[in-house]
Amino acid sequence: MKAHFSILVFALLALSALATGTGNYMDARARIASDLNNALLNTLAENGRSWVNNDTIRVCKQLNAVSSEVAAMLVRDRRFTERLSIPELRGKSYISLAVLPQGSGQEVAWCDSMTISGDTIIIYPQTARSEGVKVALRANADCSFATVLSLSDQSLPVTLWFVAMLWGVFSMRYMRKREADGVAVACVRENVALHYDESMDTFYNSSGEEVRFTPMQAELMRMFLNAEGHRLSKDEICSTLWPGKDDASETLYTLIRRLKPVIEQRTGMRIESERGRAYKLAYKD
């Protein structure tokens, strides 16, 4: 198992858990806002206009007169909370109410940015018309992150995150075991070496520098390092690298010819030919 593959799988699982959890959390917020809207509209349709009387309008106008922004009053109403379909919201919800001059494009600066809110609803009750104003209403819920999280379905994100943690632990133990068992294959003689790290799929010389091969060259070098005495017959190489080719002698010759200078210049080793019947990875004299 390659290290980069292990990291990629862990990252995909962790990101999937994060994306799914965030999406479910945002869906829960949207559900809360929708419930607030429905409860407010149902209350208004029945008897919510009783909130807007002459005294309420007078107080709001006085607040607006001493404020640089349109001020809002907070209203807690039993009829409104009873119409909320999410029980967890009933002790946390209230209504914001503000008055604006009719025909004004001014917007209310709601001071409830830390809450979850529904849409702003504009009504024109008779009491407000006589005063030349319109009434803006919005339902809100003081929901903490934990409350919203408890209302969202996090079973899949938790499962994905748990699997990601298990995969991470498994991968680390696997890599350490492979390293402890001597996964890397090495040919070492004094200061001359060629080392293959299987976990990284990379070759190194004795100085720790990476030695780059083409895919076919790398496959042949792995065969040399794993072979007894680092010796391979011509037929063994051809049948492994080109199993469907009748005569791969010329292809093998070209591969060896191009591989030799890389080996000699980067590792201090060489490939010896045994009368064209076999090849051996040896040390330069």
mmCIF file of C-alpha atoms in Angstrom:
data_model
loop_
_atom_site.group_PDB
_atom_site.id
_atom_site.type_symbol
_atom_site.label_atom_id
_atom_site.label_comp_id
_atom_site.label_asym_id
_atom_site.label_seq_id
_atom_site.Cartn_x
_atom_site.Cartn_y
_atom_site.Cartn_z
ATOM 1 C CA MET A 1 0.000 0.000 0.000
ATOM 2 C CA LYS A 2 1.479 3.335 -1.085
ATOM 3 C CA ALA A 3 1.753 6.155 1.456
ATOM 4 C CA HIS A 4 0.135 8.701 -0.863
ATOM 5 C CA PHE A 5 -2.804 6.347 -1.457
ATOM 6 C CA SER A 6 -3.343 5.979 2.287
ATOM 7 C CA ILE A 7 -3.280 9.754 2.775
ATOM 8 C CA LEU A 8 -5.675 10.263 -0.141
ATOM 9 C CA VAL A 9 -8.222 7.800 1.269
ATOM 10 C CA PHE A 10 -8.040 9.415 4.724
ATOM 11 C CA ALA A 11 -8.467 12.910 3.223
ATOM 12 C CA LEU A 12 -11.468 11.821 1.134
ATOM 13 C CA LEU A 13 -13.189 10.244 4.137
ATOM 14 C CA ALA A 14 -12.490 13.231 6.390
ATOM 15 C CA LEU A 15 -13.642 15.769 3.778
ATOM 16 C CA SER A 16 -16.771 13.715 3.079
ATOM 17 C CA ALA A 17 -17.580 13.702 6.795
ATOM 18 C CA LEU A 18 -17.028 17.467 7.027
ATOM 19 C CA ALA A 19 -19.061 18.258 3.898
ATOM 20 C CA THR A 20 -21.944 15.974 4.892
ATOM 21 C CA GLY A 21 -22.001 17.273 8.464
ATOM 22 C CA THR A 22 -21.949 20.906 7.328
ATOM 23 C CA GLY A 23 -24.719 20.254 4.804
ATOM 24 C CA ASN A 24 -26.925 18.575 7.410
ATOM 25 C CA TYR A 25 -26.256 21.407 9.863
ATOM 26 C CA MET A 26 -27.303 24.021 7.276
ATOM 27 C CA ASP A 27 -30.419 21.971 6.457
ATOM 28 C CA ALA A 28 -31.356 22.051 10.150
ATOM 29 C CA ARG A 29 -30.956 25.844 10.215
ATOM 30 C CA ALA A 30 -33.171 26.129 7.139
ATOM 31 C CA ARG A 31 -35.792 23.887 8.808
ATOM 32 C CA ILE A 32 -35.787 26.112 11.896
ATOM 33 C CA ALA A 33 -36.207 29.278 9.783
ATOM 34 C CA SER A 34 -39.069 27.656 7.865
ATOM 35 C CA ASP A 35 -40.795 26.636 11.116
ATOM 36 C CA LEU A 36 -40.481 30.202 12.423
ATOM 37 C CA ASN A 37 -42.017 31.587 9.219
ATOM 38 C CA ASN A 38 -44.956 29.178 9.317
ATOM 39 C CA ALA A 39 -45.675 29.831 12.993
ATOM 40 C CA LEU A 40 -45.609 33.598 12.467
ATOM 41 C CA LEU A 41 -47.846 33.493 9.389
ATOM 42 C CA ASN A 42 -50.365 31.203 11.098
ATOM 43 C CA THR A 43 -50.468 33.438 14.166
ATOM 44 C CA LEU A 44 -50.943 36.559 12.046
ATOM 45 C CA ALA A 45 -53.727 34.878 10.075
ATOM 46 C CA GLU A 46 -55.641 34.192 13.293
ATOM 47 C CA ASN A 47 -55.099 36.977 15.805
ATOM 48 C CA GLY A 48 -51.536 38.261 15.571
ATOM 49 C CA ARG A 49 -52.636 41.751 14.519
ATOM 50 C CA SER A 50 -53.655 42.383 18.104
ATOM 51 C CA TRP A 51 -49.980 43.029 18.818
ATOM 52 C CA VAL A 52 -50.147 46.192 16.734
ATOM 53 C CA ASN A 53 -52.214 48.676 18.728
ATOM 54 C CA ASN A 54 -51.904 52.435 19.156
ATOM 55 C CA ASP A 55 -49.692 52.092 22.215
ATOM 56 C CA THR A 56 -47.264 49.785 20.385
ATOM 57 C CA ILE A 57 -47.013 52.112 17.411
ATOM 58 C CA ARG A 58 -46.482 55.147 19.671
ATOM 59 C CA VAL A 59 -43.659 53.406 21.590
ATOM 60 C CA CYS A 60 -41.945 52.318 18.365
ATOM 61 C CA LYS A 61 -42.158 55.816 16.902
ATOM 62 C CA GLN A 62 -40.652 57.274 20.090
ATOM 63 C CA LEU A 63 -37.791 54.763 19.916
ATOM 64 C CA ASN A 64 -37.172 55.650 16.277
ATOM 65 C CA ALA A 65 -37.099 59.356 17.169
ATOM 66 C CA VAL A 66 -34.185 58.904 19.589
ATOM 67 C CA SER A 67 -32.303 56.308 17.524
ATOM 68 C CA SER A 68 -30.219 56.709 14.392
ATOM 69 C CA GLU A 69 -31.720 53.464 13.077
ATOM 70 C CA VAL A 70 -35.174 51.948 13.035
ATOM 71 C CA ALA A 71 -35.641 50.317 16.436
ATOM 72 C CA ALA A 72 -37.377 46.984 16.970
ATOM 73 C CA MET A 73 -39.408 45.698 19.911
ATOM 74 C CA LEU A 74 -39.281 42.109 21.076
ATOM 75 C CA VAL A 75 -42.579 40.280 21.544
ATOM 76 C CA ARG A 76 -42.962 36.907 23.268
ATOM 77 C CA ASP A 77 -46.346 35.393 22.564
ATOM 78 C CA ARG A 78 -47.767 32.052 23.719
ATOM 79 C CA ARG A 79 -49.939 31.677 20.615
ATOM 80 C CA PHE A 80 -46.868 31.997 18.409
ATOM 81 C CA THR A 81 -44.742 29.488 20.344
ATOM 82 C CA GLU A 82 -47.550 26.931 20.422
ATOM 83 C CA ARG A 83 -47.596 26.915 16.623
ATOM 84 C CA LEU A 84 -43.930 25.949 16.373
ATOM 85 C CA SER A 85 -43.632 22.340 15.223
ATOM 86 C CA ILE A 86 -40.087 21.920 16.641
ATOM 87 C CA PRO A 87 -40.490 21.578 20.429
ATOM 88 C CA GLU A 88 -36.885 22.666 21.115
ATOM 89 C CA LEU A 89 -37.706 26.150 19.770
ATOM 90 C CA ARG A 90 -40.637 26.937 22.013
ATOM 91 C CA GLY A 91 -38.627 28.312 24.922
ATOM 92 C CA LYS A 92 -36.150 30.114 22.697
ATOM 93 C CA SER A 93 -38.334 31.978 20.181
ATOM 94 C CA TYR A 94 -39.715 35.504 19.994
ATOM 95 C CA ILE A 95 -40.927 38.056 17.462
ATOM 96 C CA SER A 96 -39.202 41.296 16.480
ATOM 97 C CA LEU A 97 -41.596 44.173 15.630
ATOM 98 C CA ALA A 98 -40.762 47.556 14.103
ATOM 99 C CA VAL A 99 -42.709 50.385 12.426
ATOM 100 C CA LEU A 100 -41.647 52.256 9.294
ATOM 101 C CA PRO A 101 -43.180 55.237 7.475
ATOM 102 C CA GLN A 102 -45.437 54.121 4.646
ATOM 103 C CA GLY A 103 -43.791 54.451 1.257
ATOM 104 C CA SER A 104 -40.349 54.408 2.882
ATOM 105 C CA GLY A 105 -37.655 52.189 1.417
ATOM 106 C CA GLN A 106 -35.861 52.168 4.752
ATOM 107 C CA GLU A 107 -34.960 48.776 6.122
ATOM 108 C CA VAL A 108 -34.977 47.612 9.707
ATOM 109 C CA ALA A 109 -31.579 47.078 11.328
ATOM 110 C CA TRP A 110 -32.564 43.953 13.225
ATOM 111 C CA CYS A 111 -30.367 43.539 16.289
ATOM 112 C CA ASP A 112 -30.505 39.748 16.381
ATOM 113 C CA SER A 113 -27.595 38.678 14.200
ATOM 114 C CA MET A 114 -26.681 35.883 16.612
ATOM 115 C CA THR A 115 -30.042 34.152 16.224
ATOM 116 C CA ILE A 116 -31.738 32.155 13.492
ATOM 117 C CA SER A 117 -34.455 34.264 11.886
ATOM 118 C CA GLY A 118 -37.274 33.841 9.417
ATOM 119 C CA ASP A 119 -38.266 36.247 6.664
ATOM 120 C CA THR A 120 -39.309 39.850 7.271
ATOM 121 C CA ILE A 121 -43.082 40.232 6.889
ATOM 122 C CA ILE A 122 -44.664 43.631 6.231
ATOM 123 C CA ILE A 123 -48.306 44.219 7.278
ATOM 124 C CA TYR A 124 -50.615 47.259 7.081
ATOM 125 C CA PRO A 125 -53.131 46.980 9.946
ATOM 126 C CA GLN A 126 -55.806 49.665 10.266
ATOM 127 C CA THR A 127 -54.175 51.154 13.362
ATOM 128 C CA ALA A 128 -50.894 51.566 11.458
ATOM 129 C CA ARG A 129 -52.514 53.106 8.377
ATOM 130 C CA SER A 130 -54.099 55.858 10.427
ATOM 131 C CA GLU A 131 -50.637 56.688 11.764
ATOM 132 C CA GLY A 132 -49.069 56.633 8.285
ATOM 133 C CA VAL A 133 -46.775 53.695 9.080
ATOM 134 C CA LYS A 134 -46.317 50.055 8.154
ATOM 135 C CA VAL A 135 -45.309 47.223 10.498
ATOM 136 C CA ALA A 136 -42.357 44.860 9.962
ATOM 137 C CA LEU A 137 -42.309 41.515 11.772
ATOM 138 C CA ARG A 138 -39.757 38.750 11.968
ATOM 139 C CA ALA A 139 -39.664 35.533 14.003
ATOM 140 C CA ASN A 140 -36.400 34.577 15.704
ATOM 141 C CA ALA A 141 -34.958 31.722 17.741
ATOM 142 C CA ASP A 142 -31.989 31.944 20.114
ATOM 143 C CA CYS A 143 -30.425 28.662 19.038
ATOM 144 C CA SER A 144 -26.876 27.780 20.003
ATOM 145 C CA PHE A 145 -24.586 25.752 17.754
ATOM 146 C CA ALA A 146 -25.192 22.718 19.971
ATOM 147 C CA THR A 147 -28.977 23.090 19.663
ATOM 148 C CA VAL A 148 -28.869 23.252 15.867
ATOM 149 C CA LEU A 149 -26.421 20.350 15.790
ATOM 150 C CA SER A 150 -28.764 18.241 17.914
ATOM 151 C CA LEU A 151 -31.573 18.933 15.433
ATOM 152 C CA SER A 152 -29.477 17.850 12.446
ATOM 153 C CA ASP A 153 -28.839 14.269 11.346
ATOM 154 C CA GLN A 154 -25.134 13.675 11.977
ATOM 155 C CA SER A 155 -25.174 9.858 11.902
ATOM 156 C CA LEU A 156 -23.527 9.594 8.460
ATOM 157 C CA PRO A 157 -20.825 12.247 9.130
ATOM 158 C CA VAL A 158 -19.957 10.587 12.452
ATOM 159 C CA THR A 159 -19.722 7.196 10.720
ATOM 160 C CA LEU A 160 -17.482 8.610 7.981
ATOM 161 C CA TRP A 161 -15.249 10.320 10.529
ATOM 162 C CA PHE A 162 -14.995 7.114 12.572
ATOM 163 C CA VAL A 163 -14.018 5.152 9.459
ATOM 164 C CA ALA A 164 -11.421 7.839 8.610
ATOM 165 C CA MET A 165 -9.884 7.507 12.083
ATOM 166 C CA LEU A 166 -9.793 3.725 11.821
ATOM 167 C CA TRP A 167 -8.192 3.971 8.383
ATOM 168 C CA GLY A 168 -5.571 6.412 9.697
ATOM 169 C CA VAL A 169 -4.664 4.158 12.630
ATOM 170 C CA PHE A 170 -4.555 1.073 10.388
ATOM 171 C CA SER A 171 -2.372 2.837 7.805
ATOM 172 C CA MET A 172 0.165 4.059 10.361
ATOM 173 C CA ARG A 173 0.469 0.623 11.951
ATOM 174 C CA TYR A 174 0.752 -1.017 8.544
ATOM 175 C CA MET A 175 3.513 1.355 7.408
ATOM 176 C CA ARG A 176 5.453 0.900 10.645
ATOM 177 C CA LYS A 177 5.168 -2.871 10.420
ATOM 178 C CA ARG A 178 6.354 -2.933 6.836
ATOM 179 C CA GLU A 179 9.283 -0.735 7.745
ATOM 180 C CA ALA A 180 10.131 -2.871 10.794
ATOM 181 C CA ASP A 181 9.950 -6.049 8.702
ATOM 182 C CA GLY A 182 12.442 -4.631 6.245
ATOM 183 C CA VAL A 183 10.148 -3.911 3.363
ATOM 184 C CA ALA A 184 12.828 -1.934 1.606
ATOM 185 C CA VAL A 185 15.183 -4.073 -0.454
ATOM 186 C CA ALA A 186 18.827 -2.987 -0.556
ATOM 187 C CA CYS A 187 22.084 -3.934 -2.193
ATOM 188 C CA VAL A 188 24.928 -2.462 -0.161
ATOM 189 C CA ARG A 189 28.670 -2.765 -0.518
ATOM 190 C CA GLU A 190 30.943 -0.259 1.238
ATOM 191 C CA ASN A 191 29.807 3.182 -0.033
ATOM 192 C CA VAL A 192 27.898 1.848 -3.047
ATOM 193 C CA ALA A 193 24.192 1.092 -2.690
ATOM 194 C CA LEU A 194 20.864 0.954 -4.453
ATOM 195 C CA HIS A 195 17.895 1.036 -2.143
ATOM 196 C CA TYR A 196 14.226 0.557 -3.020
ATOM 197 C CA ASP A 197 11.576 1.858 -0.607
ATOM 198 C CA GLU A 198 8.417 -0.065 -1.452
ATOM 199 C CA SER A 199 6.149 2.129 0.711
ATOM 200 C CA MET A 200 7.158 5.188 -1.352
ATOM 201 C CA ASP A 201 7.779 3.272 -4.620
ATOM 202 C CA THR A 202 11.115 5.109 -4.882
ATOM 203 C CA PHE A 203 14.771 4.146 -5.479
ATOM 204 C CA TYR A 204 17.638 5.812 -3.578
ATOM 205 C CA ASN A 205 21.433 5.657 -3.858
ATOM 206 C CA SER A 206 23.820 5.492 -0.891
ATOM 207 C CA SER A 207 23.702 9.296 -0.518
ATOM 208 C CA GLY A 208 19.959 9.238 -0.052
ATOM 209 C CA GLU A 209 19.342 10.824 -3.459
ATOM 210 C CA GLU A 210 16.362 9.645 -5.461
ATOM 211 C CA VAL A 211 17.223 7.675 -8.600
ATOM 212 C CA ARG A 212 14.552 8.092 -11.264
ATOM 213 C CA PHE A 213 13.708 5.356 -13.754
ATOM 214 C CA THR A 214 11.087 4.970 -16.440
ATOM 215 C CA PRO A 215 8.228 2.608 -15.445
ATOM 216 C CA MET A 216 9.753 -0.294 -17.426
ATOM 217 C CA GLN A 217 13.243 0.389 -16.050
ATOM 218 C CA ALA A 218 11.861 0.524 -12.507
ATOM 219 C CA GLU A 219 10.119 -2.827 -12.962
ATOM 220 C CA LEU A 220 13.346 -4.427 -14.202
ATOM 221 C CA MET A 221 15.323 -2.949 -11.280
ATOM 222 C CA ARG A 222 12.828 -4.405 -8.811
ATOM 223 C CA MET A 223 13.294 -7.775 -10.473
ATOM 224 C CA PHE A 224 17.089 -7.489 -10.150
ATOM 225 C CA LEU A 225 16.944 -6.523 -6.475
ATOM 226 C CA ASN A 226 14.597 -9.379 -5.593
ATOM 227 C CA ALA A 227 16.405 -12.026 -7.656
ATOM 228 C CA GLU A 228 18.858 -14.433 -6.040
ATOM 229 C CA GLY A 229 22.356 -13.092 -6.643
ATOM 230 C CA HIS A 230 20.687 -10.193 -8.488
ATOM 231 C CA ARG A 231 20.875 -12.311 -11.643
ATOM 232 C CA LEU A 232 18.105 -12.729 -14.227
ATOM 233 C CA SER A 233 17.951 -14.860 -17.334
ATOM 234 C CA LYS A 234 16.969 -13.298 -20.625
ATOM 235 C CA ASP A 235 13.924 -15.539 -20.916
ATOM 236 C CA GLU A 236 12.821 -14.675 -17.361
ATOM 237 C CA ILE A 237 12.937 -10.953 -18.084
ATOM 238 C CA CYS A 238 11.137 -11.209 -21.424
ATOM 239 C CA SER A 239 8.361 -13.456 -20.139
ATOM 240 C CA THR A 240 7.731 -11.119 -17.205
ATOM 241 C CA LEU A 241 7.938 -7.749 -18.937
ATOM 242 C CA TRP A 242 6.503 -8.709 -22.360
ATOM 243 C CA PRO A 243 4.454 -11.885 -21.837
ATOM 244 C CA GLY A 244 2.525 -11.535 -25.084
ATOM 245 C CA LYS A 245 5.510 -10.892 -27.344
ATOM 246 C CA ASP A 246 7.015 -13.797 -29.316
ATOM 247 C CA ASP A 247 10.557 -12.388 -29.505
ATOM 248 C CA ALA A 248 11.381 -9.499 -27.184
ATOM 249 C CA SER A 249 15.166 -9.783 -27.553
ATOM 250 C CA GLU A 250 15.580 -6.460 -29.358
ATOM 251 C CA THR A 251 13.226 -4.687 -26.938
ATOM 252 C CA LEU A 252 15.205 -6.084 -23.992
ATOM 253 C CA TYR A 253 18.496 -5.033 -25.553
ATOM 254 C CA THR A 254 17.215 -1.461 -25.957
ATOM 255 C CA LEU A 255 15.935 -1.389 -22.364
ATOM 256 C CA ILE A 256 19.281 -2.623 -20.969
ATOM 257 C CA ARG A 257 21.282 -0.210 -23.170
ATOM 258 C CA ARG A 258 19.328 2.795 -21.891
ATOM 259 C CA LEU A 259 19.339 1.590 -18.282
ATOM 260 C CA LYS A 260 23.102 1.020 -18.018
ATOM 261 C CA PRO A 261 24.252 4.685 -17.963
ATOM 262 C CA VAL A 262 21.628 5.582 -15.362
ATOM 263 C CA ILE A 263 22.802 2.777 -13.060
ATOM 264 C CA GLU A 264 26.509 3.497 -13.522
ATOM 265 C CA GLN A 265 26.269 7.267 -13.095
ATOM 266 C CA ARG A 266 23.845 7.390 -10.162
ATOM 267 C CA THR A 267 24.617 4.264 -8.103
ATOM 268 C CA GLY A 268 28.154 3.080 -8.853
ATOM 269 C CA MET A 269 26.745 -0.273 -9.974
ATOM 270 C CA ARG A 270 26.563 -1.845 -13.398
ATOM 271 C CA ILE A 271 24.612 -4.405 -15.401
ATOM 272 C CA GLU A 272 26.761 -7.261 -16.707
ATOM 273 C CA SER A 273 25.785 -9.467 -19.653
ATOM 274 C CA GLU A 274 26.472 -13.183 -19.515
ATOM 275 C CA ARG A 275 26.844 -14.085 -23.208
ATOM 276 C CA GLY A 276 23.408 -12.683 -23.968
ATOM 277 C CA ARG A 277 21.704 -15.411 -21.949
ATOM 278 C CA ALA A 278 21.443 -13.562 -18.626
ATOM 279 C CA TYR A 279 22.075 -10.223 -16.974
ATOM 280 C CA LYS A 280 23.423 -9.468 -13.525
ATOM 281 C CA LEU A 281 23.366 -6.374 -11.332
ATOM 282 C CA ALA A 282 26.910 -6.049 -9.940
ATOM 283 C CA TYR A 283 29.270 -3.544 -8.377
ATOM 284 C CA LYS A 284 31.772 -1.607 -10.422
ATOM 285 C CA ASP A 285 35.358 -2.531 -9.751
#
